[in-house]
Every structure is written in structure tokens, then in C-alpha cells.
Amino acid sequence: MPLYNVSVSARLAPTSPSVSAEKGAYHMRIPPSSPSKLRRFARRESSLSAQEKQLAILVVFLISATMSCFGAAYYLFTTRWETRNITRLQHDSDDYMRPQVVDFDFSPPDEVHLSASAPAPSEPMDYDEKFFAYLPHSGFHNQRIAFENAVVLSRLLNRTLLVPPVRLGNKPLYYLPFDELRAVLANSSKQGLNHCRNAPLNMDESPECLDYSDYTYVPWGWLVNLTHIKSEQRLVPCANLTEAWLEEHLRISANDTFALKDTNRNQYSFKDFSAQPLSLARKYLESVEISALASRPERLLMLGTLFGSSRLHLRTAANYRLRQHVREAMAFTNPLLAQIAEDVRRALAGAYLAAHIRLGDGLFQENAHANARLVWWRLLHSTLGMGIRDTLALERTLLRADADGQYEPATPPLIPLDVPALRVPHPPMAPLPANPRDVHKSRLSCPGELHEDPNHQLLNTPLFISTDVAYPHEDPLLSRFLRTFPCTFFLADFADHTAALDRLESGYDGVKLKPFLMPFLDAMIAARAWQVVGTEQSTFSAFVQDVLWRTYHGFEIVQRG
């Protein structure tokens, strides 16, 4: 779904007065002189009387006056055109400052008229149609994994999937047992809070507006391309999953609903085969056969959480390929974000390294120092091919005591072997430029001083760091990258490119969309790199490496779980 119906750059482009004048209908043409008449006039000149001479002078004067009038008219015409152009440009400038509203429609088609390809308002209600629903929770990538599993399950069950919108922001709804989570989701919309759009900063009078701008909702199809999925199965948007909503929009009663209620986030997994005795010792407490769910007669089959890359245990080759295609479809394809990411890629001279470093919260904050060091080692040793001794020597010499006061150990970190990625090899990438300095001279200005040592020339390769750190240039844990790679850049260094997001405003709740979109853009730029290294145990980093990077480079994705 495109962000803009009209290109901002096209509307702001000034019209050249000269070009406009050339395209106008008014052109001056001087009538050609007749050589024969001039020659006859010259032969008779000696015989002209004084009266005829005066008449000739008068004719010349009138011709000159006529040309002067035409010249004055032409000047006034071109001046008038320039004035109008300036006025229009000023108007466009004012228009540029106004919000660009992005309208989202979360309502279902009337009486479930949505087909896989296009709406059909006259289509009658199908009371035999069966639906599948689940309860989303947590951050974006947990919602993404649950959505992937829901798409696969609904296809295998031959049911229409009810698709809730994506919740973005720093106010996620965390996992709860089925009944509690369903109740929380029912009260999580912004219905009835329109007055919060323009609420004052002092929330004493409107406490319900306190976190109004901290989160928003967008449809899945605005971030990813669901065209192929929707051509093969039906997806119906749903605002919520309350009994009242289901009855009103789908004519589904509580008696025609089967809910498999979980009380633990790891309670249920789903498999496409019959379990052998004592065979499945996985992290989930119970394993449910998909065939058993397929036999349920109720119109609505409802599950709780579906988060978990290994929640679906698939052995059938066709089902495994189905999940692969669904995961491939989760690559971000929003047109505006894709264009900005491509512009930044070109600004980085094309061939650059990337690191997706998550340090900001929870477990990642606790292990921040170890994770930062591991990413650094993976860049130098695993990606650039620097030997262990050389990498250790560089770490001791260049970094010594790290900026946070911690001295590095004398041994390298344990670099885990990525077995799932090794199972899906990809063709080798074209080599990086042997001497990046030559590229920088003409195309890129690096913030740091380039390495002169011939053995360290590859460290002059541009490095783009995608991170959740608020002020990355001043962060002590990230300083090791700045000192090692003099051409290190962050998304904040490309403010001119990201300015295109400043005006975006959700038509759903009036919230500015840019803060919610920056992590996606950050990841899209990192995934366009020559190679990207992620943070251990991060589902976001795994998505960037396994799906985004491989999809953008035309390689087969990595499936985990």
C-alpha cells in the first residue's frame, strides 16, 4: 500500500519560467522582409518627393513602436508568469508543512464480503464459512512470528484467518493466559479517545490520554506484501475478538466457537504428524495434532498465543515450504521506507558492513558488554576474515581499556556456530573493495580518520550500525566500533533522508508515525549491506539476518524452529 498518492518532490519541484514560456502559445515572429521590394525601393529613392520621405519615416516609426509594444507585452507576460510561480511555490511550501495523513481501515468488509482478490459488496453471507483466530501480544517481532504461524495454521485448517492490526510502540501488551489476554485486547483500542488527539501536555484532567501517543496500530499489508498470501487464502481484518464483535460482523455465537485456552505461554505446540511414544521432548507442555483441530465443526476456532519460531513442528515437505513462503512474505516492502533505505545504501557507497546491535533493555541490557564485544569479533574475524591473533592484538592495541572501563580478556569470545544458517548456504558475495579509501575520496566523507596501515585497509569499509541505543555516538559500548571503523554511521546521520517521514500521521488516531517506523527503516538499511551481524538471542536480529538480508539479496531464507 503506497504511502503517498502524490509525490512530495513532484509537488515541490519549481517550474522554470523559461521552460514555461517556451511551452506557452505566445511566440513573437518578425515578418520576413521581401528582397524584391527593397531593391525596387532603392531604385526609386532618388525620385521620392519630400512628402514621400516623411511618409516612409512615419512608417518606420510605426513599425518601431509596434515592436516596442510587443516587447513590453512579452516582458509583462513573462514577469507575470514568474510571480504566479513564486506564489504557487509558497503555497506548496505551506502544504509541505501540513501532516500527510495515512488512512488505515481496520473494519471488516460488510458481512464478510472480502474475497482473496477484491471486495464484493453484493456477495451474500456464507454461514458455512469457518474462521480461525489467535491472540497477539508483546512487541512487533513477537506479533510477526505469531502472525506467520497463524497464516500457516489457517491454511492447513482451510479456515479464513481473522487478522488483528499490528500494535507498534513502547507500550506492548504482554502475554497473559487466554481469558485475561482476550479481555486486555478488547480494551486496547483507541475507540472513544478522539479527544486525546489534541489533549494538553498536562494530563491531570484526562488521565486516559496519558500514553495515547506511545503506541498506534497499522495493518499488516502496510508494512509487508500480502498479495501472494491473499491470492491463496482469505484474510479478514478484525478490530477485536469480543463475542459482541463476532456476533455483529460474522454472525458467530459463543456456542459456535471452540477456544483452545492456554494458561502458559509454552503450553501448546502444533504438529502435522502423529506423535510416537516418548518422542517429543520439546519446550512446549502439550503437543496438538493439526488434524485434530481440522475436525472441529465450530465456525470459529480460537487459540491464544502463537508466538514461537518452533511452535509449529512441521515434517511434511509441502507444509515446510508453505511456512518458508509465508516467512519470506514478511520482508518489509513499504514503498517509502524502501526508497529511503535504497537512498541511504547509495549514500554509503553501496558496499558496506552492518551491525544490528540491541543493547537497550531487559536481558540485552544485562549482557550489553558481552554482546557488543561478540558483534565486534564477528565483524572482524567471521566477516572480514581477520585471524584470531590479529584480532586479539588489534583489540588490545586499539581498544585497551574499553570506554566503559572494562579491560578485555586475553582470550577471544566463544562465537556460537549458526547451524540453521549453515544448512542454507548462499552464493558468495562479490569481494569488498580492497582499498576503500579510493571510494571515500569521491563518494563518501567519513567521520573518523582512516587507517593508514595496509593491513587494516578493510577496516575503512563503511559500517552502518542499527541500534536501539538513544544516543549512539556517545554510547561507551559502541565506541569500540567507532574507533575500529572510522567510517561508522548511524541512522541519525541521515536526517535529510528520513525527513520524508516527518509529516506522516495516522488517520486512525492522529499519532505521528515516524518514531514507530524508524526501527523498520534502520533494519532495512542494515539488511542491504554486504554483510550484517546481529545480536545473540535477539528475534529482531535473527529476522534481519535470516529474512531481510537474504530476501533483499535474492537468497533463500533461513528457517529456525
Coordinates of C-alpha atoms in Angstrom, one line a residue:
M1 CA 0.0 0.0 0.0
P2 CA 1.8 3.2 -1.0
L3 CA 2.3 6.0 1.5
Y4 CA 1.8 8.8 -1.0
N5 CA -0.7 9.3 -3.7
V6 CA 1.2 12.3 -4.9
S7 CA 5.0 12.6 -4.8
V8 CA 6.1 15.3 -2.4
S9 CA 9.2 16.1 -4.6
A10 CA 7.0 16.4 -7.7
R11 CA 4.6 18.8 -6.0
L12 CA 7.5 20.9 -4.6
A13 CA 9.5 21.0 -7.8
P14 CA 9.6 24.6 -9.1
T15 CA 8.5 25.3 -12.6
S16 CA 11.1 27.1 -14.7
P17 CA 9.7 30.3 -16.0
S18 CA 11.8 30.0 -19.2
V19 CA 10.6 26.5 -19.8
S20 CA 7.0 27.5 -19.1
A21 CA 7.3 30.4 -21.5
E22 CA 8.6 28.1 -24.2
K23 CA 5.6 25.9 -23.7
G24 CA 3.2 28.8 -24.0
A25 CA 1.1 29.7 -27.0
Y26 CA 2.7 33.2 -27.3
H27 CA 5.7 33.4 -29.6
M28 CA 7.0 36.5 -31.4
R29 CA 7.7 36.3 -35.1
I30 CA 9.0 39.2 -37.2
P31 CA 7.6 39.1 -40.7
P32 CA 10.3 38.3 -43.3
S33 CA 11.4 41.2 -45.4
S34 CA 10.9 41.0 -49.2
P35 CA 14.2 41.4 -51.0
S36 CA 12.5 42.4 -54.3
K37 CA 10.6 45.2 -52.7
L38 CA 13.7 46.5 -51.1
R39 CA 15.5 46.6 -54.4
R40 CA 12.6 48.5 -56.1
F41 CA 12.5 50.9 -53.2
A42 CA 16.3 51.6 -53.7
R43 CA 15.9 52.4 -57.4
R44 CA 13.1 54.8 -56.8
E45 CA 14.7 56.5 -53.8
S46 CA 16.1 59.4 -55.8
S47 CA 12.8 60.3 -57.2
L48 CA 10.8 60.4 -54.0
S49 CA 9.4 63.7 -53.0
A50 CA 9.8 65.2 -49.6
Q51 CA 6.3 64.1 -48.7
E52 CA 7.0 60.5 -49.6
K53 CA 10.2 60.6 -47.5
Q54 CA 8.2 61.8 -44.5
L55 CA 5.7 59.1 -45.1
A56 CA 8.5 56.5 -45.1
I57 CA 9.9 57.9 -41.9
L58 CA 6.4 57.6 -40.3
V59 CA 6.1 54.0 -41.4
V60 CA 9.5 53.2 -39.9
F61 CA 8.4 54.9 -36.7
L62 CA 5.2 53.0 -36.5
I63 CA 7.0 49.7 -37.1
S64 CA 9.4 50.5 -34.3
A65 CA 6.6 51.5 -32.0
T66 CA 4.8 48.2 -32.8
M67 CA 7.9 46.2 -32.0
S68 CA 8.3 48.1 -28.7
C69 CA 4.7 47.3 -27.7
F70 CA 5.2 43.7 -28.5
G71 CA 8.4 43.7 -26.4
A72 CA 6.7 45.3 -23.5
A73 CA 3.8 42.9 -23.7
Y74 CA 6.2 39.9 -23.7
Y75 CA 8.1 41.3 -20.7
L76 CA 4.9 41.8 -18.7
F77 CA 3.8 38.3 -19.7
T78 CA 7.0 36.6 -18.5
T79 CA 7.1 38.7 -15.3
R80 CA 3.5 37.8 -14.6
W81 CA 4.3 34.0 -15.0
E82 CA 7.2 34.3 -12.6
T83 CA 5.1 35.9 -9.9
R84 CA 2.5 33.2 -10.2
N85 CA 5.1 30.5 -10.0
I86 CA 6.5 32.0 -6.8
T87 CA 3.1 32.2 -5.3
R88 CA 2.4 28.6 -6.1
L89 CA 5.8 27.6 -4.6
Q90 CA 5.0 29.4 -1.4
H91 CA 1.6 27.6 -1.3
D92 CA 3.3 24.3 -1.8
S93 CA 5.8 25.1 1.0
D94 CA 2.9 25.7 3.4
D95 CA 1.3 22.5 2.2
Y96 CA 4.6 20.6 2.8
M97 CA 4.3 21.6 6.5
R98 CA 0.9 20.1 6.9
P99 CA 0.6 16.4 8.0
Q100 CA 0.4 13.7 5.4
V101 CA -2.4 11.6 6.8
V102 CA -2.2 7.9 6.2
D103 CA -5.7 6.4 6.3
F104 CA -6.0 2.9 7.8
D105 CA -9.2 0.9 7.6
F106 CA -9.4 -1.8 10.3
S107 CA -13.1 -2.5 9.9
P108 CA -14.1 -5.8 8.3
P109 CA -16.0 -5.8 5.0
D110 CA -19.7 -5.6 5.5
E111 CA -21.0 -9.1 6.3
V112 CA -17.6 -10.6 5.5
H113 CA -17.6 -9.7 1.8
L114 CA -13.8 -9.7 1.5
S115 CA -12.5 -12.1 -1.1
A116 CA -9.0 -13.1 -1.7
S117 CA -8.6 -10.7 -4.6
A118 CA -11.1 -7.8 -4.2
P119 CA -14.1 -6.7 -2.2
A120 CA -17.5 -7.8 -3.5
P121 CA -20.2 -5.8 -1.6
S122 CA -23.1 -7.7 -3.2
E123 CA -21.8 -11.2 -2.1
P124 CA -24.2 -12.9 0.3
M125 CA -23.2 -14.1 3.7
D126 CA -21.7 -17.6 3.8
Y127 CA -22.9 -19.1 7.0
D128 CA -20.8 -22.2 6.4
E129 CA -17.5 -20.3 6.3
K130 CA -15.2 -21.3 9.0
F131 CA -12.7 -18.9 10.7
F132 CA -9.5 -19.1 12.7
A133 CA -8.3 -16.5 15.2
Y134 CA -5.5 -16.0 17.7
L135 CA -4.5 -13.5 20.4
P136 CA -1.4 -11.3 19.6
H137 CA 0.8 -9.9 22.2
S138 CA 4.2 -8.3 23.0
G139 CA 6.5 -6.4 20.6
F140 CA 6.4 -6.3 16.9
H141 CA 8.6 -9.3 16.2
N142 CA 6.7 -11.5 18.6
Q143 CA 3.5 -10.4 16.8
R144 CA 5.2 -11.1 13.4
I145 CA 6.1 -14.7 14.4
A146 CA 2.6 -15.3 15.8
F147 CA 1.1 -13.9 12.5
E148 CA 3.3 -16.2 10.5
N149 CA 2.2 -19.2 12.5
A150 CA -1.5 -18.1 12.2
V151 CA -1.3 -17.8 8.4
V152 CA 0.3 -21.3 8.1
L153 CA -2.2 -22.9 10.5
S154 CA -5.3 -21.3 8.9
R155 CA -4.1 -22.6 5.5
L156 CA -3.6 -26.1 6.8
L157 CA -7.0 -26.0 8.5
N158 CA -8.7 -24.5 5.5
R159 CA -10.2 -21.6 7.5
T160 CA -10.4 -17.9 6.9
L161 CA -7.9 -16.1 9.1
L162 CA -9.1 -13.1 11.2
V163 CA -6.2 -10.7 11.2
P164 CA -5.8 -8.1 14.0
P165 CA -3.7 -5.0 13.3
V166 CA -0.1 -4.6 14.3
R167 CA 0.5 -2.7 17.6
L168 CA 3.6 -0.5 17.4
G169 CA 5.3 1.4 20.1
N170 CA 6.8 1.1 23.6
K171 CA 3.6 0.1 25.3
P172 CA 3.3 -3.6 24.3
L173 CA 0.6 -5.9 25.6
Y174 CA 2.5 -8.7 27.3
Y175 CA 1.4 -12.3 27.4
L176 CA -1.4 -13.3 29.7
P177 CA -3.5 -16.5 30.0
F178 CA -6.2 -16.8 27.3
D179 CA -9.2 -15.2 29.1
E180 CA -7.1 -12.3 30.6
L181 CA -5.3 -11.5 27.3
R182 CA -8.6 -11.5 25.4
A183 CA -10.1 -9.0 27.8
V184 CA -7.0 -6.8 27.6
L185 CA -7.1 -6.8 23.8
A186 CA -10.8 -5.9 23.9
N187 CA -9.9 -2.7 25.8
S188 CA -6.7 -1.8 24.0
S189 CA -8.1 0.1 21.1
K190 CA -8.4 3.9 20.9
Q191 CA -12.1 3.9 20.3
G192 CA -13.7 6.7 22.3
L193 CA -10.4 8.5 22.8
N194 CA -10.7 11.0 19.9
H195 CA -10.4 13.9 22.4
C196 CA -6.9 12.7 23.2
R197 CA -5.6 13.8 19.7
N198 CA -5.3 17.4 20.9
A199 CA -5.0 16.8 24.6
P200 CA -2.8 19.2 26.6
L201 CA 0.6 18.1 28.0
N202 CA -0.9 18.3 31.5
M203 CA -2.9 15.1 31.7
D204 CA -4.4 15.7 35.1
E205 CA -7.8 16.4 33.5
S206 CA -7.5 13.5 31.0
P207 CA -5.6 10.6 32.6
E208 CA -6.9 8.2 29.9
C209 CA -4.8 10.2 27.4
L210 CA -1.5 9.7 29.3
D211 CA 0.0 7.1 26.9
Y212 CA -2.1 7.9 23.8
S213 CA 0.9 8.8 21.6
D214 CA 3.1 5.9 22.9
Y215 CA 1.5 3.3 20.6
T216 CA -0.5 3.0 17.4
Y217 CA -2.0 0.4 15.1
V218 CA -1.2 -0.3 11.4
P219 CA -2.5 -3.1 9.1
W220 CA 0.0 -5.8 8.2
G221 CA -0.5 -5.0 4.5
W222 CA 1.0 -1.6 5.0
L223 CA 4.4 -3.0 6.1
V224 CA 4.6 -6.2 4.1
N225 CA 3.3 -7.5 0.8
L226 CA 0.5 -10.0 1.4
T227 CA -0.6 -10.2 -2.3
H228 CA 0.6 -13.7 -2.8
I229 CA -0.8 -15.0 0.5
K230 CA -4.2 -13.4 -0.2
S231 CA -4.3 -15.0 -3.6
E232 CA -4.3 -18.4 -1.9
Q233 CA -6.3 -17.9 1.3
R234 CA -8.8 -15.5 2.8
L235 CA -7.7 -12.9 5.3
V236 CA -10.3 -10.8 7.1
P237 CA -9.3 -7.8 9.2
C238 CA -10.7 -7.7 12.7
A239 CA -10.8 -4.8 15.1
N240 CA -11.2 -7.1 18.2
L241 CA -12.4 -10.6 19.1
T242 CA -15.1 -9.9 21.6
E243 CA -18.3 -12.0 21.5
A244 CA -20.3 -8.9 20.6
W245 CA -18.0 -8.1 17.6
L246 CA -18.0 -11.7 16.3
E247 CA -21.8 -11.8 16.6
E248 CA -22.3 -8.4 14.9
H249 CA -19.9 -8.8 12.0
L250 CA -19.6 -12.6 11.4
R251 CA -22.8 -13.9 12.9
I252 CA -20.8 -16.3 15.1
S253 CA -22.2 -17.1 18.5
A254 CA -20.3 -18.2 21.6
N255 CA -21.9 -21.7 21.1
D256 CA -20.3 -21.9 17.6
T257 CA -16.8 -21.1 18.9
F258 CA -14.2 -23.6 20.0
A259 CA -11.4 -21.9 22.1
L260 CA -8.2 -23.8 23.0
K261 CA -7.3 -21.8 26.1
D262 CA -3.8 -21.7 27.3
T263 CA -2.7 -20.8 30.8
N264 CA 1.1 -20.8 30.0
R265 CA 2.9 -19.2 27.0
N266 CA 4.6 -22.6 26.3
Q267 CA 1.5 -24.7 26.8
Y268 CA 0.7 -25.8 23.2
S269 CA 2.6 -26.7 20.1
F270 CA 1.1 -28.0 16.9
K271 CA 2.4 -30.7 14.7
D272 CA 1.5 -32.2 11.3
F273 CA 2.2 -35.8 12.2
S274 CA 1.2 -38.4 14.8
A275 CA 3.4 -38.5 17.9
Q276 CA 5.4 -41.6 18.5
P277 CA 5.7 -42.8 22.1
L278 CA 8.2 -40.8 24.2
S279 CA 9.3 -39.0 21.1
L280 CA 8.7 -35.3 21.6
A281 CA 10.7 -33.7 24.4
R282 CA 10.3 -30.1 23.3
K283 CA 9.9 -27.0 25.4
Y284 CA 6.1 -27.0 25.0
L285 CA 4.0 -28.8 27.6
E286 CA 1.4 -30.3 25.2
S287 CA 1.6 -31.2 21.5
V288 CA -1.6 -30.9 19.5
E289 CA -2.1 -32.6 16.2
I290 CA -3.3 -30.2 13.4
S291 CA -5.5 -33.0 12.1
A292 CA -7.4 -33.0 15.4
L293 CA -8.1 -29.2 15.1
A294 CA -9.2 -29.7 11.4
S295 CA -12.0 -32.0 12.6
R296 CA -13.6 -29.3 14.8
P297 CA -17.1 -28.5 13.5
E298 CA -17.4 -25.0 15.0
R299 CA -17.4 -22.0 12.7
L300 CA -14.7 -20.3 14.8
L301 CA -11.5 -22.0 16.1
M302 CA -9.7 -19.7 18.5
L303 CA -6.3 -20.0 20.1
G304 CA -4.3 -17.9 22.5
T305 CA -0.6 -17.1 21.9
L306 CA 1.0 -18.4 18.7
F307 CA 4.4 -16.7 19.4
G308 CA 7.4 -19.0 19.0
S309 CA 9.5 -20.0 16.0
S310 CA 9.3 -23.6 17.0
R311 CA 5.6 -23.7 17.9
L312 CA 4.7 -25.4 14.6
H313 CA 6.5 -28.7 14.3
L314 CA 6.3 -29.5 10.6
R315 CA 7.6 -32.6 8.9
T316 CA 5.6 -32.7 5.7
A317 CA 7.7 -31.1 2.9
A318 CA 4.8 -29.1 1.5
N319 CA 3.9 -27.7 4.9
Y320 CA 7.6 -26.8 5.5
R321 CA 7.7 -25.0 2.1
L322 CA 4.4 -23.2 3.0
R323 CA 6.0 -21.8 6.1
Q324 CA 9.0 -20.7 4.2
H325 CA 6.9 -18.8 1.7
V326 CA 4.9 -17.1 4.5
R327 CA 8.1 -16.0 6.2
E328 CA 9.6 -14.7 3.0
A329 CA 6.4 -12.5 2.7
M330 CA 7.3 -10.8 6.0
A331 CA 10.1 -8.8 4.5
F332 CA 9.4 -5.1 4.8
T333 CA 8.2 -3.7 1.4
N334 CA 6.6 -0.4 2.3
P335 CA 7.4 1.8 -0.7
L336 CA 8.5 4.9 1.1
L337 CA 10.7 3.1 3.6
A338 CA 12.2 1.0 0.7
Q339 CA 13.1 4.2 -1.2
I340 CA 14.7 5.8 1.8
A341 CA 16.7 2.7 2.5
E342 CA 17.9 2.5 -1.0
D343 CA 18.9 6.2 -1.0
V344 CA 21.0 5.6 2.2
R345 CA 22.6 2.5 0.6
R346 CA 23.8 4.6 -2.3
A347 CA 25.0 7.3 0.1
L348 CA 27.1 4.6 1.8
A349 CA 28.8 3.9 -1.5
G350 CA 27.0 0.6 -2.0
A351 CA 29.4 -1.9 -0.4
Y352 CA 29.2 -1.5 3.4
L353 CA 29.1 -3.6 6.5
A354 CA 26.2 -3.5 9.0
A355 CA 25.7 -4.5 12.6
H356 CA 22.3 -4.9 14.3
I357 CA 23.1 -4.2 18.0
R358 CA 20.4 -4.4 20.6
L359 CA 21.5 -3.1 24.0
G360 CA 18.7 -1.0 25.3
D361 CA 16.5 -3.2 27.6
G362 CA 16.0 -6.3 29.6
L363 CA 18.3 -9.2 29.0
F364 CA 20.2 -7.3 26.3
Q365 CA 21.0 -4.5 28.7
E366 CA 22.3 -7.0 31.3
N367 CA 24.6 -8.6 28.7
A368 CA 25.3 -5.4 26.8
H369 CA 29.1 -5.5 27.1
A370 CA 29.5 -9.2 26.1
N371 CA 27.0 -8.8 23.2
A372 CA 28.8 -5.7 21.9
R373 CA 32.2 -7.5 22.0
L374 CA 30.7 -10.6 20.3
V375 CA 29.3 -8.5 17.4
W376 CA 32.7 -6.7 17.1
W377 CA 34.5 -10.1 16.9
R378 CA 32.1 -11.4 14.4
L379 CA 32.6 -8.4 12.2
L380 CA 36.4 -8.6 12.2
H381 CA 37.0 -12.4 12.5
S382 CA 34.0 -14.1 10.9
T383 CA 33.1 -11.5 8.3
L384 CA 36.4 -9.8 7.3
G385 CA 38.4 -12.9 7.9
M386 CA 41.0 -11.4 10.3
G387 CA 42.9 -14.1 12.2
I388 CA 42.3 -14.7 15.9
R389 CA 45.8 -13.5 16.9
D390 CA 45.5 -10.3 14.8
T391 CA 42.0 -9.6 16.1
L392 CA 43.2 -10.0 19.7
A393 CA 46.2 -7.8 19.0
L394 CA 44.0 -5.1 17.5
E395 CA 41.6 -5.3 20.4
R396 CA 44.5 -4.9 22.9
T397 CA 46.2 -2.1 20.9
L398 CA 43.3 -0.1 19.6
L399 CA 40.8 -0.5 22.5
R400 CA 42.9 -1.4 25.6
A401 CA 40.5 -0.4 28.4
D402 CA 37.1 -0.1 26.8
A403 CA 35.3 3.2 27.1
D404 CA 33.2 1.8 29.9
G405 CA 36.3 1.0 31.9
Q406 CA 36.3 -2.8 31.4
Y407 CA 39.5 -4.4 30.2
E408 CA 39.1 -7.1 27.5
P409 CA 40.1 -10.6 28.4
A410 CA 43.2 -12.2 26.8
T411 CA 41.1 -14.8 25.0
P412 CA 38.5 -14.4 22.2
P413 CA 34.8 -14.8 23.0
L414 CA 33.1 -18.0 22.2
I415 CA 31.4 -17.5 18.8
P416 CA 28.4 -19.8 18.5
L417 CA 28.1 -21.8 15.4
D418 CA 25.0 -20.8 13.4
V419 CA 23.8 -24.3 12.3
P420 CA 20.5 -23.3 10.7
A421 CA 22.3 -20.7 8.5
L422 CA 24.9 -23.3 7.6
R423 CA 22.2 -25.6 6.4
V424 CA 21.1 -22.9 3.8
P425 CA 24.3 -21.8 2.1
H426 CA 24.1 -18.9 -0.3
P427 CA 26.3 -18.0 -3.3
P428 CA 29.4 -16.0 -2.4
M429 CA 29.2 -12.2 -2.4
A430 CA 31.4 -10.1 -4.6
P431 CA 34.5 -9.1 -2.7
L432 CA 34.6 -5.8 -0.9
P433 CA 36.8 -3.1 -2.4
A434 CA 40.4 -3.8 -1.4
N435 CA 41.2 -0.2 -0.9
P436 CA 38.0 1.6 0.4
R437 CA 40.0 4.9 0.7
D438 CA 39.7 5.4 -3.1
V439 CA 35.9 5.1 -2.9
H440 CA 35.7 7.5 0.0
K441 CA 37.6 10.2 -1.8
S442 CA 34.9 10.7 -4.4
R443 CA 31.7 9.4 -2.8
L444 CA 31.8 9.4 1.0
S445 CA 33.0 11.6 3.8
C446 CA 34.0 9.5 6.8
P447 CA 33.6 11.0 10.3
G448 CA 36.8 9.4 11.6
E449 CA 40.5 9.3 10.5
L450 CA 41.1 6.5 8.0
H451 CA 43.6 3.7 8.8
E452 CA 47.0 4.1 7.1
D453 CA 48.2 0.6 7.9
P454 CA 48.0 -1.5 4.7
N455 CA 46.9 -4.5 6.9
H456 CA 43.9 -2.5 8.2
Q457 CA 42.5 -1.2 4.9
L458 CA 39.3 -3.3 5.1
L459 CA 38.6 -1.5 8.4
N460 CA 38.0 1.6 6.3
T461 CA 34.9 -0.1 4.8
P462 CA 31.8 1.9 5.8
L463 CA 29.9 0.4 8.8
F464 CA 26.2 1.1 9.4
I465 CA 25.1 0.3 12.9
S466 CA 21.4 -0.3 13.5
T467 CA 20.7 0.0 17.3
D468 CA 18.1 0.8 19.9
V469 CA 20.6 3.0 21.8
A470 CA 19.1 6.5 22.1
Y471 CA 22.4 8.4 21.6
P472 CA 24.7 6.0 19.8
H473 CA 27.5 8.5 19.1
E474 CA 28.1 8.9 22.9
D475 CA 27.4 5.4 24.0
P476 CA 30.6 3.8 25.6
L477 CA 29.8 0.3 24.4
L478 CA 29.5 1.4 20.8
S479 CA 32.8 3.4 21.0
R480 CA 34.8 0.3 20.1
F481 CA 33.1 0.3 16.7
L482 CA 33.8 4.0 16.1
R483 CA 37.5 3.5 17.0
T484 CA 37.8 0.4 14.8
F485 CA 35.8 1.6 11.8
P486 CA 36.4 5.3 11.0
C487 CA 33.5 5.2 8.6
T488 CA 30.8 4.3 11.1
F489 CA 27.4 5.7 10.6
F490 CA 24.0 5.6 12.4
L491 CA 20.5 6.3 11.1
A492 CA 20.7 9.7 12.9
D493 CA 23.5 10.7 10.4
F494 CA 20.9 10.6 7.5
A495 CA 18.4 13.1 8.8
D496 CA 17.9 14.6 5.3
H497 CA 16.8 11.2 4.1
T498 CA 14.5 10.4 7.0
A499 CA 12.8 13.9 6.8
A500 CA 10.4 12.4 4.4
L501 CA 8.8 10.6 7.3
D502 CA 8.3 13.8 9.4
R503 CA 4.8 14.6 8.1
L504 CA 3.3 11.1 8.3
E505 CA 0.3 10.9 10.6
S506 CA -2.1 8.1 11.2
G507 CA -5.6 8.7 10.2
Y508 CA -6.7 6.2 12.8
D509 CA -5.6 8.1 15.9
G510 CA -3.7 11.2 14.7
V511 CA -0.4 10.0 16.1
K512 CA 2.9 10.8 14.3
L513 CA 4.2 7.6 12.6
K514 CA 7.9 8.5 12.2
P515 CA 9.0 7.2 15.7
F516 CA 7.4 3.9 15.1
L517 CA 8.8 3.5 11.6
M518 CA 12.5 4.3 12.4
P519 CA 13.4 0.8 13.7
F520 CA 12.0 -0.8 10.5
L521 CA 14.0 1.7 8.3
D522 CA 17.1 1.0 10.5
A523 CA 16.8 -2.7 9.8
M524 CA 16.1 -2.3 6.1
I525 CA 19.3 -0.3 5.7
A526 CA 21.3 -2.9 7.6
A527 CA 19.8 -5.7 5.5
R528 CA 21.0 -4.0 2.3
A529 CA 24.7 -4.2 3.5
W530 CA 27.4 -6.5 2.0
Q531 CA 27.1 -8.5 5.3
V532 CA 25.2 -7.9 8.5
V533 CA 25.9 -9.2 12.0
G534 CA 23.2 -9.4 14.7
T535 CA 22.9 -9.6 18.5
E536 CA 22.8 -13.0 20.1
Q537 CA 19.3 -14.2 21.2
S538 CA 17.5 -11.2 19.5
T539 CA 14.5 -12.2 17.4
F540 CA 14.8 -8.8 15.6
S541 CA 18.4 -9.5 14.7
A542 CA 17.6 -13.0 13.6
F543 CA 14.8 -11.6 11.3
V544 CA 17.3 -9.1 9.8
Q545 CA 19.9 -11.8 9.1
D546 CA 17.6 -14.7 8.2
V547 CA 14.8 -13.0 6.3
L548 CA 15.5 -9.4 5.3
W549 CA 19.2 -9.7 4.3
R550 CA 18.6 -12.9 2.3
T551 CA 15.4 -11.6 0.7
Y552 CA 17.0 -8.3 -0.4
H553 CA 20.0 -10.2 -1.9
G554 CA 17.9 -12.8 -3.6
F555 CA 18.9 -15.8 -1.4
E556 CA 16.8 -18.5 0.3
I557 CA 15.8 -17.5 3.8
V558 CA 16.9 -19.4 7.0
Q559 CA 14.1 -21.1 8.9
R560 CA 14.5 -21.6 12.6
G561 CA 12.3 -23.9 14.7

